[in-house]
Structure formats: C-alpha cells, structure tokens
Coordinates of C-alpha atoms in Angstrom, one line a residue:
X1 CA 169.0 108.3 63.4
X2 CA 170.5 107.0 66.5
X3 CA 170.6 103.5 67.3
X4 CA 169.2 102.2 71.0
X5 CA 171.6 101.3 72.9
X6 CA 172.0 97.6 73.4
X7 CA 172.6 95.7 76.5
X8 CA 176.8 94.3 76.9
X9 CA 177.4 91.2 76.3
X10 CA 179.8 90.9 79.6
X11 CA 176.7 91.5 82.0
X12 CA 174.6 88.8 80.6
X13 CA 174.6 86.7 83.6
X14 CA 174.6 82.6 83.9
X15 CA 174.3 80.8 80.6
X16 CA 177.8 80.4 80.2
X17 CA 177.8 77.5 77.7
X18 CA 176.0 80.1 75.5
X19 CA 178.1 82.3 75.4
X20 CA 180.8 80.5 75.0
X21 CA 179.4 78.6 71.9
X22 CA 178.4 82.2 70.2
X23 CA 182.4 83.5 71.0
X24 CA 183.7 80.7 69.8
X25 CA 181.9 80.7 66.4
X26 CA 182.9 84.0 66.1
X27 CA 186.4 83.3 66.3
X28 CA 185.9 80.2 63.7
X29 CA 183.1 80.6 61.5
X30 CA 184.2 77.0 60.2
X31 CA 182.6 75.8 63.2
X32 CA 179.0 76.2 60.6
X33 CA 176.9 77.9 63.7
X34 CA 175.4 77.0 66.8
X35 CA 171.8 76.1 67.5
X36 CA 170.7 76.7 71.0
X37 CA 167.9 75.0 72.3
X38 CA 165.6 76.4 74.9
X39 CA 162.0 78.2 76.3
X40 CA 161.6 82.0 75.7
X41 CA 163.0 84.7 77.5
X42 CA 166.7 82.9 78.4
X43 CA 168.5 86.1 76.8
X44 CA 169.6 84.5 73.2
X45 CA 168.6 87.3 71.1
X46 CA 170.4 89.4 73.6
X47 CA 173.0 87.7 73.6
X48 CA 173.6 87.8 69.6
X49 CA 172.9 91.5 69.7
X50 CA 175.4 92.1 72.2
X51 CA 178.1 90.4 70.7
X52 CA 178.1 91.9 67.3
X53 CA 178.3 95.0 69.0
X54 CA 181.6 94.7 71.1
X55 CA 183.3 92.9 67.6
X56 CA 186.1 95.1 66.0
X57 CA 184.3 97.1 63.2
X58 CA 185.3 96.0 59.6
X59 CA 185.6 97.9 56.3
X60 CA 183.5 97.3 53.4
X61 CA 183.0 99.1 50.0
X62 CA 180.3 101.6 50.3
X63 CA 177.0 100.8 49.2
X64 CA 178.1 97.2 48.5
X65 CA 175.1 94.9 49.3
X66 CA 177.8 92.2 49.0
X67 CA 179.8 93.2 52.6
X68 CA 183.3 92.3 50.7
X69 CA 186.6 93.4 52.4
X70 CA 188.5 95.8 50.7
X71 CA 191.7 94.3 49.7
X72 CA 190.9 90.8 50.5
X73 CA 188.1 90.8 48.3
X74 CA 189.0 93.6 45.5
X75 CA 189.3 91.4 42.8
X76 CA 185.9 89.2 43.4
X77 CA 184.2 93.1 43.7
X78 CA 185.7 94.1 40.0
X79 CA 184.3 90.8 39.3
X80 CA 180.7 91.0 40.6
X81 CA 180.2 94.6 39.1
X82 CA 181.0 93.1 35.9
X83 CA 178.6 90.4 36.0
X84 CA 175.3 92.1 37.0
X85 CA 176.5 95.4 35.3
X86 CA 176.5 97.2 38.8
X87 CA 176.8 101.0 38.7
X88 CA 180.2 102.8 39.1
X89 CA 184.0 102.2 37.3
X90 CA 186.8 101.1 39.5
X91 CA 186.8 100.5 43.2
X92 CA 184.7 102.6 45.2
X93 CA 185.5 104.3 48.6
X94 CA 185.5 102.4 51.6
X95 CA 184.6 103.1 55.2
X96 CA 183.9 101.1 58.7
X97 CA 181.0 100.1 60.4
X98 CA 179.9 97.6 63.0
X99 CA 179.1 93.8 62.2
X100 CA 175.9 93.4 61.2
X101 CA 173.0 91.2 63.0
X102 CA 170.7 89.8 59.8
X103 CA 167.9 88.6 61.0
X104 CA 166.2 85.7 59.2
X105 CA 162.6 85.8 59.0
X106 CA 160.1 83.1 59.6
X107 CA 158.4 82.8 56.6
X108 CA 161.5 83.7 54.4
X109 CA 161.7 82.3 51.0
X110 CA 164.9 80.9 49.5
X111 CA 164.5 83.8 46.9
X112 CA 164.8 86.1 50.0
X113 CA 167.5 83.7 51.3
X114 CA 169.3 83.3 48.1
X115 CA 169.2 86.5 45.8
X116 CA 166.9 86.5 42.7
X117 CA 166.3 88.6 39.6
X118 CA 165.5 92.1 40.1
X119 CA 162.7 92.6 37.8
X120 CA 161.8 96.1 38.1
X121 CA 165.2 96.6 36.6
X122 CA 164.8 94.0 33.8
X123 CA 161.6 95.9 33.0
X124 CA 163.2 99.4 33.2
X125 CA 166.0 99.2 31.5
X126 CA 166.1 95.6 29.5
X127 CA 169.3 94.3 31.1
X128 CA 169.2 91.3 33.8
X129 CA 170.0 92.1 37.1
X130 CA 170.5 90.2 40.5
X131 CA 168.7 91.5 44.0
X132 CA 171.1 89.8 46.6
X133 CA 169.3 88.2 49.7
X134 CA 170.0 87.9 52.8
X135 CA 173.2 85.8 52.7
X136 CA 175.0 88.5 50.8
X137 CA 174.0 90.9 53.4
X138 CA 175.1 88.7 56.6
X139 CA 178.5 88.0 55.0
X140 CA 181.5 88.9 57.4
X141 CA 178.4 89.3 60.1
X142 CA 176.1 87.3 61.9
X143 CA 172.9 85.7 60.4
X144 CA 170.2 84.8 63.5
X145 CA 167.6 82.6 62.4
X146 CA 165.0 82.6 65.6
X147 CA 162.7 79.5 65.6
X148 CA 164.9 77.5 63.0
X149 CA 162.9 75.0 63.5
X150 CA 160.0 76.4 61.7
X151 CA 161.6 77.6 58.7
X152 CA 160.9 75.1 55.4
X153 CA 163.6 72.6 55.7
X154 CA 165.0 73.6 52.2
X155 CA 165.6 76.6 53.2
X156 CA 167.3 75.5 56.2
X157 CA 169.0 73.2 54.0
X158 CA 170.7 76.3 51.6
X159 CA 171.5 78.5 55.2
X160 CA 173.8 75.1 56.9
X161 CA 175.6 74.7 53.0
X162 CA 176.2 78.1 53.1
X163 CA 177.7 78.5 56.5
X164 CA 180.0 75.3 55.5
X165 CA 181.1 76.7 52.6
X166 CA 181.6 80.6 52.9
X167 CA 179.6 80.4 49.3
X168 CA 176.6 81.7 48.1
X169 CA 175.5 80.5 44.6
X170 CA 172.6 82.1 42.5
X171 CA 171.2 80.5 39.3
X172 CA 168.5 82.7 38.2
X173 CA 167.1 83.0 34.4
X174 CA 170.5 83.1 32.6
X175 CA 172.2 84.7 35.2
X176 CA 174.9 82.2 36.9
X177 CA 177.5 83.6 39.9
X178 CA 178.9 82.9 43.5
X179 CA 179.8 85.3 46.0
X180 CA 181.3 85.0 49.5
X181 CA 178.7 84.1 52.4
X182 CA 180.6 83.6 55.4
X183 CA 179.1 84.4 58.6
X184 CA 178.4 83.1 61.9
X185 CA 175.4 81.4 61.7
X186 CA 173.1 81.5 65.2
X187 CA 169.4 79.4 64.9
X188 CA 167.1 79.3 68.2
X189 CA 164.7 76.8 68.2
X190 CA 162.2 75.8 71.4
X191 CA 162.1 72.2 71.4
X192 CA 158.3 72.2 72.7
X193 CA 157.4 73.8 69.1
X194 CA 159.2 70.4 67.3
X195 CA 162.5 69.6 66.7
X196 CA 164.4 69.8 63.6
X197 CA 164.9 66.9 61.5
X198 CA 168.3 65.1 63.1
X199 CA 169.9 65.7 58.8
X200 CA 169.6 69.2 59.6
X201 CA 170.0 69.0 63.3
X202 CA 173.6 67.6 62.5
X203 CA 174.6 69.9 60.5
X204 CA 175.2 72.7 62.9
X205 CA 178.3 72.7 64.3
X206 CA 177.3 73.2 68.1
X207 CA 174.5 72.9 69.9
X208 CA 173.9 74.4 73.3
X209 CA 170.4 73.7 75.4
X210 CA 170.1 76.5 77.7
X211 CA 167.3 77.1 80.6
X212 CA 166.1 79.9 82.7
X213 CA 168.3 80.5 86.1
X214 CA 166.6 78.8 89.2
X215 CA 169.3 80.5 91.5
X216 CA 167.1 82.8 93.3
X217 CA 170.5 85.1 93.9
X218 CA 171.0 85.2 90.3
X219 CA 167.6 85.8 89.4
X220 CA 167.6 89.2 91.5
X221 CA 171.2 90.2 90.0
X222 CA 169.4 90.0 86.2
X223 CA 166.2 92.1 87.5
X224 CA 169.0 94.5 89.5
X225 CA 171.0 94.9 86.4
X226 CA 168.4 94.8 84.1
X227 CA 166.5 97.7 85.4
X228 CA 169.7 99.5 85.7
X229 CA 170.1 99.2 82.3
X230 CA 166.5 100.5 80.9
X231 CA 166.8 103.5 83.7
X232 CA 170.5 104.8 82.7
X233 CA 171.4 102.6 80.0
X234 CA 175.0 104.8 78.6
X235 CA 175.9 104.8 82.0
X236 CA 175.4 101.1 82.2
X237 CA 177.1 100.7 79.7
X238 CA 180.2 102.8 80.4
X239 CA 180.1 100.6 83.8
X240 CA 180.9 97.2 81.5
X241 CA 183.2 98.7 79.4
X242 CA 186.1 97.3 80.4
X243 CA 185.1 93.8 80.4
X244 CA 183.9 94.4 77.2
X245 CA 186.9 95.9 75.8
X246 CA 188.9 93.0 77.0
X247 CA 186.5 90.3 75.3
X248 CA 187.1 91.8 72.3
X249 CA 190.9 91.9 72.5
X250 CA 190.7 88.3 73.5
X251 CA 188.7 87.2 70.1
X252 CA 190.9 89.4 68.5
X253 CA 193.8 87.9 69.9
X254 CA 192.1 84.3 69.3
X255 CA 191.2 85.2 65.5
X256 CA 194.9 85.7 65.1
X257 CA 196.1 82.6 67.0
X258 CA 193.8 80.5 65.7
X259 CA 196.1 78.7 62.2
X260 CA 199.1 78.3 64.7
X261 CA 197.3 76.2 67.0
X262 CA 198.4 72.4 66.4
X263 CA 197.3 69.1 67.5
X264 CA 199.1 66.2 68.8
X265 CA 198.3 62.9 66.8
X266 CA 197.4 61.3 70.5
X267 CA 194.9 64.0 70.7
X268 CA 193.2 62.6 67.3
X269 CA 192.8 59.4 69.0
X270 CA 190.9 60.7 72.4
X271 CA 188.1 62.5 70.1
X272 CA 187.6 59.5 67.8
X273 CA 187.5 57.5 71.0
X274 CA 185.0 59.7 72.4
X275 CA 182.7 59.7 69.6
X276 CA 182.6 56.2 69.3
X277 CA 182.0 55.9 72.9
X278 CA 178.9 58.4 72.9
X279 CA 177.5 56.6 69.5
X280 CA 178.1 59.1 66.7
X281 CA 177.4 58.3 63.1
X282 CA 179.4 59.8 60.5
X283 CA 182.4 61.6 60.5
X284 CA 181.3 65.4 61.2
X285 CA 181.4 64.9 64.8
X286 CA 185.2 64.4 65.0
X287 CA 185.9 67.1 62.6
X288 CA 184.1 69.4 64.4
X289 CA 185.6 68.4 68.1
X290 CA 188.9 68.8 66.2
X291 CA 187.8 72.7 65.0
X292 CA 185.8 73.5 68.4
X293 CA 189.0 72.4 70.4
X294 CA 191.4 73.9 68.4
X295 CA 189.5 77.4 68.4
X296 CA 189.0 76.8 72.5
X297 CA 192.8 76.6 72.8
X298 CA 193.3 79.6 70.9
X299 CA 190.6 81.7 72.9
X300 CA 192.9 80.7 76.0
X301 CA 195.9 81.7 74.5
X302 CA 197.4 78.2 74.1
X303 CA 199.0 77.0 70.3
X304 CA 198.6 73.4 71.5
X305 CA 195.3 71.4 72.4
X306 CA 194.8 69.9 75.6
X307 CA 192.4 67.2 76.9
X308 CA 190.4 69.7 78.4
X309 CA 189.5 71.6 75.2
X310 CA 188.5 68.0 73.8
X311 CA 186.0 67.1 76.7
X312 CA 184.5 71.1 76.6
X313 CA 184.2 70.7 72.9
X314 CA 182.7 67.4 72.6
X315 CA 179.9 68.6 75.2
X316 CA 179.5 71.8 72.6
X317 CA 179.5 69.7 69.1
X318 CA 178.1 66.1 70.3
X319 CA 174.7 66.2 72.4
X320 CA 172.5 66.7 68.7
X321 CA 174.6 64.0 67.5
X322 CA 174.4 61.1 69.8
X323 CA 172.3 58.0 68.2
X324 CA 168.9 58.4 70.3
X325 CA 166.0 56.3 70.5
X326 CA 162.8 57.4 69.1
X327 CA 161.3 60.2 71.8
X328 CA 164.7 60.1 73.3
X329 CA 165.7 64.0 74.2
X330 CA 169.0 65.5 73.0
X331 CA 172.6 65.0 75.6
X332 CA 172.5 67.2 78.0
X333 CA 175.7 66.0 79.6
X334 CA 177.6 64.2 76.6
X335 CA 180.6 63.4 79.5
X336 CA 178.2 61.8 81.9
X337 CA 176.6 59.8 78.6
X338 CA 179.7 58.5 77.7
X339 CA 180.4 56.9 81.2
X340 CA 177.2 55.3 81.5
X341 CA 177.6 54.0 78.3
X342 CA 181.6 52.8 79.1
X343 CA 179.8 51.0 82.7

C-alpha cells in the first residue's frame, strides 16, 4: 500500500525555534528530547512527520522488532535471539527503510511502553517469551508522545530514563534483559490542559513554546502553500526538494562533526554563569547548554563553540528550568530573564 504523501519539512513556515529544537535532537539524541509547549493547530505533528521523512534511511535486520543496526549491533542481535528463543539461526538479511515516527498513545500502559510477556506464546508452546513495546520499536527513530502531559507520570517517568540512557530494560516473570532504546524523543503538551510536574518537566532536554503566526502575510503564505500541497501534493513536493535534500546533508554533515567539536574552558564558565544568573537548580541545565551548544556549532559547521551557540542554547534548554513562583508561567525569553534579574 502506498503511503500519503507528507508535507516537507522545509516549507513549514514561521516556528523556527521548533524546528530548530527537533533538528537538533536529531543530530544528538543525548539532548533526551524536546517538549514543545503550545495551542492546537501550530504544525508540531507536522513538523515530526516531516522530518523523519527527509532523514537518511537506515538498515535494520528484517523483521527485527528491535530496529538494531546491522554491524553496530550484530552481536547484541545474536544475543537477544538467544534470550527469548527468537526464530531463525545466524544473522538474518538486512534491508533499508525510512526512520520511523512511533506514536505514543494517550492511555498507553508501561506494559505497552515497556515490552511484557507474550502469553499466547507461553500458552502455545510452554516457553516464555517477550512482546517488545513501543521503545524497541522507536529505537534509531523518533518516539512522539502528543499531550505528554496527560500520560500517567510513571510512564512519563520510564519514556525520559530511557531517552537518557539509550536503554530499555524489561523484568517480566523470570525473564530479565536490556536492549537499545535510543531515539529522539518529541512530547506536545497544551499548557491550558495542565502542566507537567516541574521533576518531569526538567527532564527533557529542550523545551520550546510555540504560538500560532499573527503575521497576516505569513498567515496567507501557510493557506497558499497549504492548499497547494492537498491539490498537487508530488508536485509540491518535487518543488521543496532541494531545500530538503540540503537539510539532510546538513544533519548528515552535523551527525559526523558532532565528537570533534570542542569547548574552550572560558566557555564552561559563561553557561554556569548563565544558569546561576537565570536561577537554575541542579546541575542538568549546564550539561545540557554544554550538549545543545556543542551540537549547534556542529549543525553550522564550526568544531569550536561560540558565545552565540551558548545564548541560543540556553534559550532552548533553560525556560522549563528557571525557579518560578507558584502560578508563575515558563521563560519565554530566558536572555531578557537574565538581565532583569542582573538589574
């Protein structure tokens, strides 16, 4: 069955902090996700779509429900088929396909999340089993979690230590393994519908609050290209191709970059500073300015951080982390914070 077509990434217009908060996780997993903030209709699951389309395609084993990489992971694949007594001897034959969008459900379970006993198979055939969940199917993809802020906070809880780790662990009835689970971890939340607890809130790595455009020019450009795209959408498409085709090479590019970057000790020093200046407890905060500015230099093409990729990733990894009052909203301008705070 053919898939429907889905809308580039490169002619989303406005919401440029989005975007660039999705890219950059993309590049760096490590960054543990980004939660973006704001009403319906402000094109976030487009914009998730649209990205895992334009990303190389990757190679995986066929019919693995774990997503390993061939080579990379051959030996953790032998290892898992020997555990749960998976069909097949030896390594099985691999292909390509696209990066995967998992979509979390609302009222998911952490059974669902997790992986748990596959019972019918237990009954069947006497021998335990696992049934993998959903983090074994986002590995090496994206895992969107629309209205994060409704799941059960354990759940929520398992999805942030396994976007920090690039582990999955399952302990069901005798059974006791780990497999990889690193993805790039999106949750969407609107703030009118609660918030999330600030434990949880803090453990994303960015957080991005986004708004519908009040430019009336730009307004007419998404209806214009919009309805372009539902009349003629392959020819819309073929229209953006070439800004799509160079984001990718430019994540590609970054992906690669990314370990040679480096970081002058002075540069240490200006994102404790800001931290401290904005009111940040913990630690996570700095660590996570240190991998968002990092991963921005590499995106540009630099080995070296600047100030510049400090101040854009502090206003990325700080506003969900800056010590509010009680009904206070999150930063929306971490920056402009910071000076009132230094007057």
């Amino acid at each position: 069955m053919k898939s429907a077509p889905i809308y580039p990434f490169t002619a989303i217009v406005g919401q440029e902090k989005m975007k660039l908060a999705l890219i950059l996780n993309v590049i760096n997993p490590g960054l543990s996700g980004v939660l973006i903030r704001g009403e319906k209709g402000t094109a976030k699951s487009t914009a998730v779509r649209a990205l895992a389309d334009i990303l190389p395609q990757i190679e995986v084993y066929a019919d693995d429900p774990f997503q390993l990489a061939p080579g990379e992971e051959e030996a953790v694949y032998l290892e898992i088929v020997r555990l749960l007594n998976l069909p097949g001897d030896g390594l099985p034959p691999t292909r390509s396909r696209k990066v995967r969008v998992v979509e979390l459900p609302v009222g998911a379970t952490e059974d669902r999340v997790v992986g748990t006993m596959d019972l019918e198979h237990a009954l069947k055939k006497g021998e335990k089993r696992v049934e993998p969940g959903l983090l074994a199917a986002a590995h090496r993809g994206i895992l969107y979690v629309d209205e994060v802020n409704l799941l059960d906070d354990h759940v929520v809880d398992v999805l942030l230590d396994s976007a920090a780790m690039g582990v999955n662990s399952i302990e069901r009835e005798g059974v006791s393994f780990s497999h990889p689970a690193r993805f790039t971890l999106v949750g969407t939340m609107n703030p009118e519908e609660g918030e999330l607890r600030p434990q949880l809130l803090d453990r994303f790595g960015l957080c991005v609050n986004i708004e519908g455009i009040i430019a009336a020019d730009d307004r007419v450009v998404v209806m214009e290209r919009r309805a372009a795209f539902d009349d003629h959408p392959e020819d819309f498409i073929r229209q953006w191709a070439f800004e799509s085709k160079a984001l990718t090479d430019r994540i590609l590019a970054a992906t690669t970059l990314y370990p040679q970057v480096t970081v002058a000790r002075k540069r240490l020093y200006e994102i404790a500073q800001y931290c401290l200046d904005v009111g940040v407890d913990g630690h996570r905060g700095d660590i996570i300015i240190l991998k968002t500015a990092k991963t921005l230099a590499a995106y540009e093409g630099r080995n070296e951080v600047a100030s510049g990729d400090i101040q854009t990733a502090a206003e990325l990894a700080l506003p969900h982390r800056v010590r509010r009052q009680p009904l206070m909203e999150i930063a929306d301008n971490v920056e402009k914070l910071r000076s009132r705070r230094a007057g």
